[in-house]
mmCIF file of C-alpha atoms and ligand atoms in Angstrom:
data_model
loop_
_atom_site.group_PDB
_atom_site.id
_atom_site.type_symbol
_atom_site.label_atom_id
_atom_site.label_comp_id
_atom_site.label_asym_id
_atom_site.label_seq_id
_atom_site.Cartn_x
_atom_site.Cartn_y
_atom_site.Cartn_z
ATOM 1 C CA UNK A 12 134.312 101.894 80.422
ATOM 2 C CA UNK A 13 133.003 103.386 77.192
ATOM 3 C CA UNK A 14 135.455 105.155 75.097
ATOM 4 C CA UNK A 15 134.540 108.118 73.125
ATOM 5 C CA UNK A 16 133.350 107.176 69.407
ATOM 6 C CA UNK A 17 134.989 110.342 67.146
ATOM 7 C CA UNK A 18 131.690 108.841 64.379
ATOM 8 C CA UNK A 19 128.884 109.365 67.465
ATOM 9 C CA UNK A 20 125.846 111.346 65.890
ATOM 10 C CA UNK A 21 124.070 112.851 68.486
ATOM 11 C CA UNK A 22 119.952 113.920 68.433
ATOM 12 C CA UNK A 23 116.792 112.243 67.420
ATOM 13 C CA UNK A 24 115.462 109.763 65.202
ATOM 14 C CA UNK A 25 118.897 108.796 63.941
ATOM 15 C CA UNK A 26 118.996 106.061 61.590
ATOM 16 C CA UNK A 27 121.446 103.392 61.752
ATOM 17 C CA UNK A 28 121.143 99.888 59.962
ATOM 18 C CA UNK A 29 121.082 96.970 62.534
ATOM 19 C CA UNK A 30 121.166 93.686 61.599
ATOM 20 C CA UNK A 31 120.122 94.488 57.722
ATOM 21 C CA UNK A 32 117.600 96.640 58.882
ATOM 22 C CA UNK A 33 117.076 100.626 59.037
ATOM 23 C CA UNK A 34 116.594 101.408 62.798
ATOM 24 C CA UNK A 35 115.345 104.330 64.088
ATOM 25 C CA UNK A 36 117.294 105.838 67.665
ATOM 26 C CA UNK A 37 117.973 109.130 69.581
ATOM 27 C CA UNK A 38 121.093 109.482 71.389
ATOM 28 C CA UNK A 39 121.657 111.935 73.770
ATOM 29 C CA UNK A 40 124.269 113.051 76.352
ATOM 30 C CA UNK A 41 128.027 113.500 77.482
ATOM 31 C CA UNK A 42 129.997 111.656 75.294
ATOM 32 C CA UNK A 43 131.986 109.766 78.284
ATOM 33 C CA UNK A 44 128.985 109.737 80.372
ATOM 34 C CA UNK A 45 127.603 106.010 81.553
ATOM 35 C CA UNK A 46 125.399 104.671 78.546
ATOM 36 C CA UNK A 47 122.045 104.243 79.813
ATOM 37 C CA UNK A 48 119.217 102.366 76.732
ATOM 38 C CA UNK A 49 115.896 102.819 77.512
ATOM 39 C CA UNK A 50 113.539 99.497 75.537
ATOM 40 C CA UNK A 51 110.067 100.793 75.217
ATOM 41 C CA UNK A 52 107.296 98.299 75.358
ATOM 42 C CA UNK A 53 104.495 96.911 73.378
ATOM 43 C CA UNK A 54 103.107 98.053 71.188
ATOM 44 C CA UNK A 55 104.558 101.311 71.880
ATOM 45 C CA UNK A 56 107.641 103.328 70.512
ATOM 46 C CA UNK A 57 110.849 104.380 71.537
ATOM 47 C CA UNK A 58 108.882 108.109 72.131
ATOM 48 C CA UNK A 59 107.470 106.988 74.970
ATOM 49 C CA UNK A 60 111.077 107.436 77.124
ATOM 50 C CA UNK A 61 111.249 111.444 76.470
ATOM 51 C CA UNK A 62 110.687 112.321 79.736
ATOM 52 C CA UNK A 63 113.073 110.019 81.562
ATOM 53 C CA UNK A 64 115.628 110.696 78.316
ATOM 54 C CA UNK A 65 115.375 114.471 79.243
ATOM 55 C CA UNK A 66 115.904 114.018 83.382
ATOM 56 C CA UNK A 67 118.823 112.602 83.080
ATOM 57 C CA UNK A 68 120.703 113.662 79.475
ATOM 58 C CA UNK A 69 122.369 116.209 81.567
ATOM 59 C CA UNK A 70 124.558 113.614 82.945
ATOM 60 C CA UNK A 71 123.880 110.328 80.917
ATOM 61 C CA UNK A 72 124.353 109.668 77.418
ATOM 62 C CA UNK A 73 120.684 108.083 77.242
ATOM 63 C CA UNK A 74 119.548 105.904 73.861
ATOM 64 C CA UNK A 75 116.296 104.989 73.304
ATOM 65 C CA UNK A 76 115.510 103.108 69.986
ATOM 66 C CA UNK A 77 112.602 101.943 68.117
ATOM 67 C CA UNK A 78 112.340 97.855 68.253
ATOM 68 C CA UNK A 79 112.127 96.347 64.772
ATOM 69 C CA UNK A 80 108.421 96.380 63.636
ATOM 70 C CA UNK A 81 107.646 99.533 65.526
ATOM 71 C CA UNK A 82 108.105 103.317 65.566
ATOM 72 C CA UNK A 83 110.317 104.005 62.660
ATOM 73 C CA UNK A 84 112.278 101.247 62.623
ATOM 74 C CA UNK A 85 111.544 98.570 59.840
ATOM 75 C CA UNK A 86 110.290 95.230 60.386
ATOM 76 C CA UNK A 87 112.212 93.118 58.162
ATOM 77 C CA UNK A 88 110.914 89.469 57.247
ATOM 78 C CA UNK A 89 112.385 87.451 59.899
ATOM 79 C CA UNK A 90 109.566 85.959 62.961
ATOM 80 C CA UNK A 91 109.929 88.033 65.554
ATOM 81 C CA UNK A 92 111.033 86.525 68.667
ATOM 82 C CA UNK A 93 112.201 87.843 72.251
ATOM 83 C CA UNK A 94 115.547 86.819 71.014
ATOM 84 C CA UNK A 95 116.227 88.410 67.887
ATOM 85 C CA UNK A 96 114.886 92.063 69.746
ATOM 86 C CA UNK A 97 118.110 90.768 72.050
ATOM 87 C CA UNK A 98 119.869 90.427 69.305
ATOM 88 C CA UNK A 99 119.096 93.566 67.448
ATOM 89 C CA UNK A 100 120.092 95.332 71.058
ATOM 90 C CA UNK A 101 123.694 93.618 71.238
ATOM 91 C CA UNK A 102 123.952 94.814 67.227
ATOM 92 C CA UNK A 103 122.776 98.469 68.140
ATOM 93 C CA UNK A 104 125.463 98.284 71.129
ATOM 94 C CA UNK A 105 127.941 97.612 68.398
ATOM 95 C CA UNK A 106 127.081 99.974 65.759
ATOM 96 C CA UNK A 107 127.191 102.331 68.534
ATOM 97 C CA UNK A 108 130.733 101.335 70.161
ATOM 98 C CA UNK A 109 128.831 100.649 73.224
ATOM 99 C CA UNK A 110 131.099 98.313 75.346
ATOM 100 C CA UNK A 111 128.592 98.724 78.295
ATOM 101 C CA UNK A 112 125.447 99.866 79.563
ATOM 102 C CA UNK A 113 122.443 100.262 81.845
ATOM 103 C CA UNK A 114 119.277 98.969 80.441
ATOM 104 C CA UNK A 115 115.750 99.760 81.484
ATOM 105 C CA UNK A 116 113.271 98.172 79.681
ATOM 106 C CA UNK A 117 109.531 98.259 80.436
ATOM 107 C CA UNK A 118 107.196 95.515 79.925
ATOM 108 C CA UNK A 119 108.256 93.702 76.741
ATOM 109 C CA UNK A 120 111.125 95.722 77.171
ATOM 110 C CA UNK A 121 112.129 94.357 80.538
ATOM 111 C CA UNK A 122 111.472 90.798 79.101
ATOM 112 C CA UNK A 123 114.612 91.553 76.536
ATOM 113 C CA UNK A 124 116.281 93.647 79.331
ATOM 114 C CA UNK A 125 116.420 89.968 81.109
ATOM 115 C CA UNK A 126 117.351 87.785 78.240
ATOM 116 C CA UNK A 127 120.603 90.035 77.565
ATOM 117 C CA UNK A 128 121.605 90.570 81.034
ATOM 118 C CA UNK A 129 121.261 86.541 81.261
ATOM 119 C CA UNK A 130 123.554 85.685 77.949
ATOM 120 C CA UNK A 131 125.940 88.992 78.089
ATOM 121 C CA UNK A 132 126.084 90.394 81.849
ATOM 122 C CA UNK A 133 129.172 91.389 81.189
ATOM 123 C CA UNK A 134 128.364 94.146 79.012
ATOM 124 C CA UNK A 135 125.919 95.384 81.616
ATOM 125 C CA UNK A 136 126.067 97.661 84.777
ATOM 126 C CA UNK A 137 122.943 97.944 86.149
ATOM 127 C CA UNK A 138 118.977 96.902 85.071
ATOM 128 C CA UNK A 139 116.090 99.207 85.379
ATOM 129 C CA UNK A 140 112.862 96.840 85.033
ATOM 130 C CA UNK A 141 109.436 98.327 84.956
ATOM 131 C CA UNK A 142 106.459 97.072 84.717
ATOM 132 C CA UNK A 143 107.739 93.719 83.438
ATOM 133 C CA UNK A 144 107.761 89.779 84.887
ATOM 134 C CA UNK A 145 110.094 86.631 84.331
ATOM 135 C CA UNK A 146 107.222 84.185 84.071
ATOM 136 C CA UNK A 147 106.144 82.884 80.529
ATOM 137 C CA UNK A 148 102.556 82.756 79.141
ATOM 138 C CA UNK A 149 100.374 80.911 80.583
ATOM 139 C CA UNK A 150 98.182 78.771 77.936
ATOM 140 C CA UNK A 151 95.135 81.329 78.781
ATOM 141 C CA UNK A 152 97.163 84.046 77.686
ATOM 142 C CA UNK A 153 98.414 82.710 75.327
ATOM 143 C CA UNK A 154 95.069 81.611 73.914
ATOM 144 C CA UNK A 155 94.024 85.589 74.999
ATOM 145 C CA UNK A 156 96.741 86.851 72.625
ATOM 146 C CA UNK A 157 95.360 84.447 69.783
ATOM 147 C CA UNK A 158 92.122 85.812 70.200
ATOM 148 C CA UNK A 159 93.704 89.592 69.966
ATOM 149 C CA UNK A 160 95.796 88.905 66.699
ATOM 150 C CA UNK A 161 92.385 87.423 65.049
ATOM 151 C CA UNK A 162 90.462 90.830 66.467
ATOM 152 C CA UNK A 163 93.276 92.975 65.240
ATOM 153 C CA UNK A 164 93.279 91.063 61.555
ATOM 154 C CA UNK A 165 89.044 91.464 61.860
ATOM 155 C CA UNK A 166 88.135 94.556 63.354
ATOM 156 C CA UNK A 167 91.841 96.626 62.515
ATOM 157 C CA UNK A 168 94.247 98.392 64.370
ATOM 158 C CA UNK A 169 92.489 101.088 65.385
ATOM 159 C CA UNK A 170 89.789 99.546 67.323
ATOM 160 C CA UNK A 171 92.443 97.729 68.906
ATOM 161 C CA UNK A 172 94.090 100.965 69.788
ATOM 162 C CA UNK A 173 91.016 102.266 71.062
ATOM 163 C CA UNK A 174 90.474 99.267 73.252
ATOM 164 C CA UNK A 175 93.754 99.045 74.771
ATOM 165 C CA UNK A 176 93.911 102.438 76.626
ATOM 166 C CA UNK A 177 91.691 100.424 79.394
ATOM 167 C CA UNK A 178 94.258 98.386 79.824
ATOM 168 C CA UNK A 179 97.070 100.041 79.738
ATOM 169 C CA UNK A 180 96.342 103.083 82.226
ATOM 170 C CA UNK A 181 94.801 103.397 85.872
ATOM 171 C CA UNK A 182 91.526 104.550 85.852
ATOM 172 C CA UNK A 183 92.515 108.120 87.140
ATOM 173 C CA UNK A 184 95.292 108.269 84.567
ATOM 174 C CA UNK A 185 92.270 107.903 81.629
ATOM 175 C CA UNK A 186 90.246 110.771 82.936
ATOM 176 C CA UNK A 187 92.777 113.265 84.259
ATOM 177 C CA UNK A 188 95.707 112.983 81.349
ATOM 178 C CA UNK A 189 93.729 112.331 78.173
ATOM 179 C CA UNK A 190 97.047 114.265 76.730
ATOM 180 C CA UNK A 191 99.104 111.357 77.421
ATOM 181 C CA UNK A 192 96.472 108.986 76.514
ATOM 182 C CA UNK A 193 95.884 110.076 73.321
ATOM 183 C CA UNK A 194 99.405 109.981 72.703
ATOM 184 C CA UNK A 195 99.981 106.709 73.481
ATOM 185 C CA UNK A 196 97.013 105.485 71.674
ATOM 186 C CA UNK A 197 98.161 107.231 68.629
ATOM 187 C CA UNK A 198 101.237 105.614 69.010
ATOM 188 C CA UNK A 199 99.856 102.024 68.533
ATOM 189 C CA UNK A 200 97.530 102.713 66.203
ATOM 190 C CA UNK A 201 100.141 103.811 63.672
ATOM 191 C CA UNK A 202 101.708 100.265 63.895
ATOM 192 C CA UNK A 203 100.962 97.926 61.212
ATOM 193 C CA UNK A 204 98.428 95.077 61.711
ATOM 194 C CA UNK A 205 101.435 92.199 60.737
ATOM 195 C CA UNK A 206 104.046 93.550 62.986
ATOM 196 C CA UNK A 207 101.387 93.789 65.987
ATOM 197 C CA UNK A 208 100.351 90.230 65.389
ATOM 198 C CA UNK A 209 104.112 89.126 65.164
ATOM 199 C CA UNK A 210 105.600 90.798 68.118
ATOM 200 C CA UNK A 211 102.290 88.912 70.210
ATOM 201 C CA UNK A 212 103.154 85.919 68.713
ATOM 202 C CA UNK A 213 107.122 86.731 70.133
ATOM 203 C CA UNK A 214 105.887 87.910 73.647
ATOM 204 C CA UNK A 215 103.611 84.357 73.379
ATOM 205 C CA UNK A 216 106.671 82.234 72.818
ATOM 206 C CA UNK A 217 108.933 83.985 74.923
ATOM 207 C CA UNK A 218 110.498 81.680 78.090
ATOM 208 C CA UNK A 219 110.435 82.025 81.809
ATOM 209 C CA UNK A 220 113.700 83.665 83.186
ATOM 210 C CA UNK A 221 112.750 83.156 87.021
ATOM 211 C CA UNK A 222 115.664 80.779 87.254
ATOM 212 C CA UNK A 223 117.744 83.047 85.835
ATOM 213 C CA UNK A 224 117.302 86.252 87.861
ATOM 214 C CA UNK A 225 119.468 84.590 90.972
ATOM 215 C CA UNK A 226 122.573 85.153 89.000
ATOM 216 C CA UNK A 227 121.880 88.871 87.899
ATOM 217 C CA UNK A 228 124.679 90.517 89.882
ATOM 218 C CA UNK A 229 124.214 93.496 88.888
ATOM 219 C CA UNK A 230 122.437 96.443 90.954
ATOM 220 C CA UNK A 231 118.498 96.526 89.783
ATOM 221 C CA UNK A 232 115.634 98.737 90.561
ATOM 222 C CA UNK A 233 112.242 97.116 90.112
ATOM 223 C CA UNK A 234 109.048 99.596 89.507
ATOM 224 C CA UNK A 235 105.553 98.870 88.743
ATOM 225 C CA UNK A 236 102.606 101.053 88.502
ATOM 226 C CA UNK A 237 100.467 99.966 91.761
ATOM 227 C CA UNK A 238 97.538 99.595 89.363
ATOM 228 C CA UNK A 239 99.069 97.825 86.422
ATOM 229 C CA UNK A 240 96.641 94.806 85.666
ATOM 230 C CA UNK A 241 98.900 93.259 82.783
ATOM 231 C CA UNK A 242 102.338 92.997 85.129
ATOM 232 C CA UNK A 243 100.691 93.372 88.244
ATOM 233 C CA UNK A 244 102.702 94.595 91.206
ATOM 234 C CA UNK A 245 102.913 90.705 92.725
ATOM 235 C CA UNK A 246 105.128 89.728 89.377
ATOM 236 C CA UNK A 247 107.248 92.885 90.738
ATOM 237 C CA UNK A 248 107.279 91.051 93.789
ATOM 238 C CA UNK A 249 108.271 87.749 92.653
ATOM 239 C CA UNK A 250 111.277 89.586 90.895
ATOM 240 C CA UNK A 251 112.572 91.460 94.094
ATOM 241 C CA UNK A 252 112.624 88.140 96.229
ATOM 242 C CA UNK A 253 115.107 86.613 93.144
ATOM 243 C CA UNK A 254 117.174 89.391 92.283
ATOM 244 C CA UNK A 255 119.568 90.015 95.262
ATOM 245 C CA UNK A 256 120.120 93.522 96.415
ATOM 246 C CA UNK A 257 116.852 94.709 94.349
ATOM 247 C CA UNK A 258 115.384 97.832 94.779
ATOM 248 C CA UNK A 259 111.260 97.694 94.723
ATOM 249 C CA UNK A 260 109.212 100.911 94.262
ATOM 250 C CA UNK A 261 105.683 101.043 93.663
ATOM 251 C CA UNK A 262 104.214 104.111 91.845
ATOM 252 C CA UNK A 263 101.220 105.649 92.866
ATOM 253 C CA UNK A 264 98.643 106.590 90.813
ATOM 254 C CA UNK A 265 99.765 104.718 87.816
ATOM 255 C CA UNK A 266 98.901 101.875 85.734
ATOM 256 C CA UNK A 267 100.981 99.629 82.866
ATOM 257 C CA UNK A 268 102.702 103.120 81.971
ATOM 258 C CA UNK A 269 103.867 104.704 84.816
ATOM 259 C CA UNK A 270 106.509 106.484 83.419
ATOM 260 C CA UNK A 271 103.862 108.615 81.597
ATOM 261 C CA UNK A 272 101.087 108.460 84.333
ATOM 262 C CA UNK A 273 103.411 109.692 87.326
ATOM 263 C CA UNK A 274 106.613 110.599 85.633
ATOM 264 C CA UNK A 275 107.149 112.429 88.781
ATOM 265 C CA UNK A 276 107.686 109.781 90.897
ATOM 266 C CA UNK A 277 108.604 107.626 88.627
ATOM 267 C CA UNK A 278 111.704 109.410 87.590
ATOM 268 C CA UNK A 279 112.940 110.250 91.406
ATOM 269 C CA UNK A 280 112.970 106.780 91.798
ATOM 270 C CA UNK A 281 115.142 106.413 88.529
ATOM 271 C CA UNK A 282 117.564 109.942 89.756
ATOM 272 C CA UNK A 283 117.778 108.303 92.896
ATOM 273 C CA UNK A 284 119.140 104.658 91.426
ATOM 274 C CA UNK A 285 121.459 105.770 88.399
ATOM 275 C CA UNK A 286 123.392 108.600 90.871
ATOM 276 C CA UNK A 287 123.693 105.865 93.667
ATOM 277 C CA UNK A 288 124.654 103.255 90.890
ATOM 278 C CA UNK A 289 126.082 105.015 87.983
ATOM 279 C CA UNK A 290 128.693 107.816 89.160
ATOM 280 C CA UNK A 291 130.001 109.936 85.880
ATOM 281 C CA UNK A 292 133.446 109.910 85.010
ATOM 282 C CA UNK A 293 135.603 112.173 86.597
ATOM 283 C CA UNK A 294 138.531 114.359 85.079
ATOM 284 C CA UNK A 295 141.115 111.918 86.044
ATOM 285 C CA UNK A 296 138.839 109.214 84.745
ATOM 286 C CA UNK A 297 138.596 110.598 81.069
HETATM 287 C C1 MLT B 24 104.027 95.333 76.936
HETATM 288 O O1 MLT B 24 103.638 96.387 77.458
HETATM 289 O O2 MLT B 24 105.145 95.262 76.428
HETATM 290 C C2 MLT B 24 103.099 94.159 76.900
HETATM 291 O O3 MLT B 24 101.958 94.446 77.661
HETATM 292 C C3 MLT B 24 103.764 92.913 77.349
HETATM 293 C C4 MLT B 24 102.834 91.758 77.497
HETATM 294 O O4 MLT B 24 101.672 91.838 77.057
HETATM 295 O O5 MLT B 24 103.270 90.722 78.049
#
């Protein structure tokens, strides 16, 4: 149970300083309502959760933040690593009197969604995971990610902006909602060249959590875009068969970002989970 916080600001792109650092947040929402924190994913910013933040603000209080190194949040001088970003989350829970939440994290995202729910899953209800996988690097991608940080210190960021919209989105997505492509590419290309390369070099060291996800007892809905090629639908998979209870849902028509590409479907899925899941306090509750 979360209990009210008389200092809670309320709106976008509030700043609050985490762990030293000025971080940049919206918060939205009933005050008693469950907490849900949407973590965006790389090299994205916490913008790209507006549609899912405005479904359900009606009857959430939903928080999506910037991650250090991205957005408007600043990047500090520590090395990145998958578990500081977990530890900057637990801080942000803090500043924000957050006893408990839901977390859905996509990609990069997901893979700090996973390391919290592993060390604190008592401050946890329920995981959202999208688009995300427990394995570690493999040496080629790791090797692959090398190759992009010297590409990205050669050729800049926004070539590598350019040339990660293949990538990212289904084919259909990058001819029929150049809107939201744009938008996303705009997005990464106003992150700085050292805080890319340092958040790859944190996604490249990050750990397998496979082991781990047999002890998540918490309810979790699994989505991936049916044509995401950089956490294909098989690392979904490989996720439902650990995590008991899971909920899989492919979504159509959608690539890495399927939040954005088919935010239709992709946000019945997540209406569907959180009122199953998360009821909102009642009167004699408050
Ligand atoms: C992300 O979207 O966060 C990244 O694609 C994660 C990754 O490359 O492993």
């Amino acid at each position: 149970m979360n209990y009210r916080d008389p200092m809670r600001i309320t709106g976008n792109n509030i700043e609050a300083t985490i762990n030293g650092l000025k971080v940049s947040y919206n918060d939205r929402g009933p005050d008693h309502a469950p907490v849900i924190i949407f973590i965006h994913g790389f090299p994205l910013d916490k913008s790209m959760w507006d549609g899912q933040m405005a479904a359900l603000e009606g009857t959430y209080r939903v928080i999506a933040y910037d991650i250090r190194g991205h957005g408007a949040s600043e990047a500090g001088t520590a090395v990145f690593s998958i578990t500081l970003f977990e530890h900057d989350l637990l801080c942000l829970m803090e500043t924000l009197c957050v006893q408990r939440a839901t977390l859905c994290g996509l990609s990069m995202g997901g893979y700090i969604a996973l390391h919290a729910i592993e060390h604190h899953s008592e401050r946890f209800d329920a995981l959202i995971l999208s688009d995300t996988q427990c394995i570690a690097d493999t040496y080629e991608v790791k090797s692959r990610r090398i190759n992009l940080m010297d590409a990205i210190l050669e050729d800049g960021v926004d070539a590598y902006a350019a040339s990660s919209m293949g990538h990212l989105f289904a084919a259909a997505s990058l001819v029929h909602k150049p809107q939201v492509v744009e938008q996303v590419r705009a997005v990464i290309a106003a992150n700085s060249s050292e805080s890319l390369c340092n958040t790859l070099f944190a996604i490249a060291e990050r750990r397998v959590s496979c082991g781990k996800l047999l002890e998540i007892g918490v309810p979790t809905l699994i989505l991936v875009g049916a044509e995401d090629s950089i956490t294909p639908p098989v690392a979904a998979r490989l996720m439902h068969l650990k995590i008991r209870g899971s909920i899989l849902a492919e979504i159509s028509a959608a690539g890495h970002l399927p939040n954005l590409e088919n935010p239709t479907e992709f946000n019945g899925h997540l209406r569907s989970f959180v009122e199953r899941f998360l009821a909102p306090p009642t009167l004699a509750t408050l």
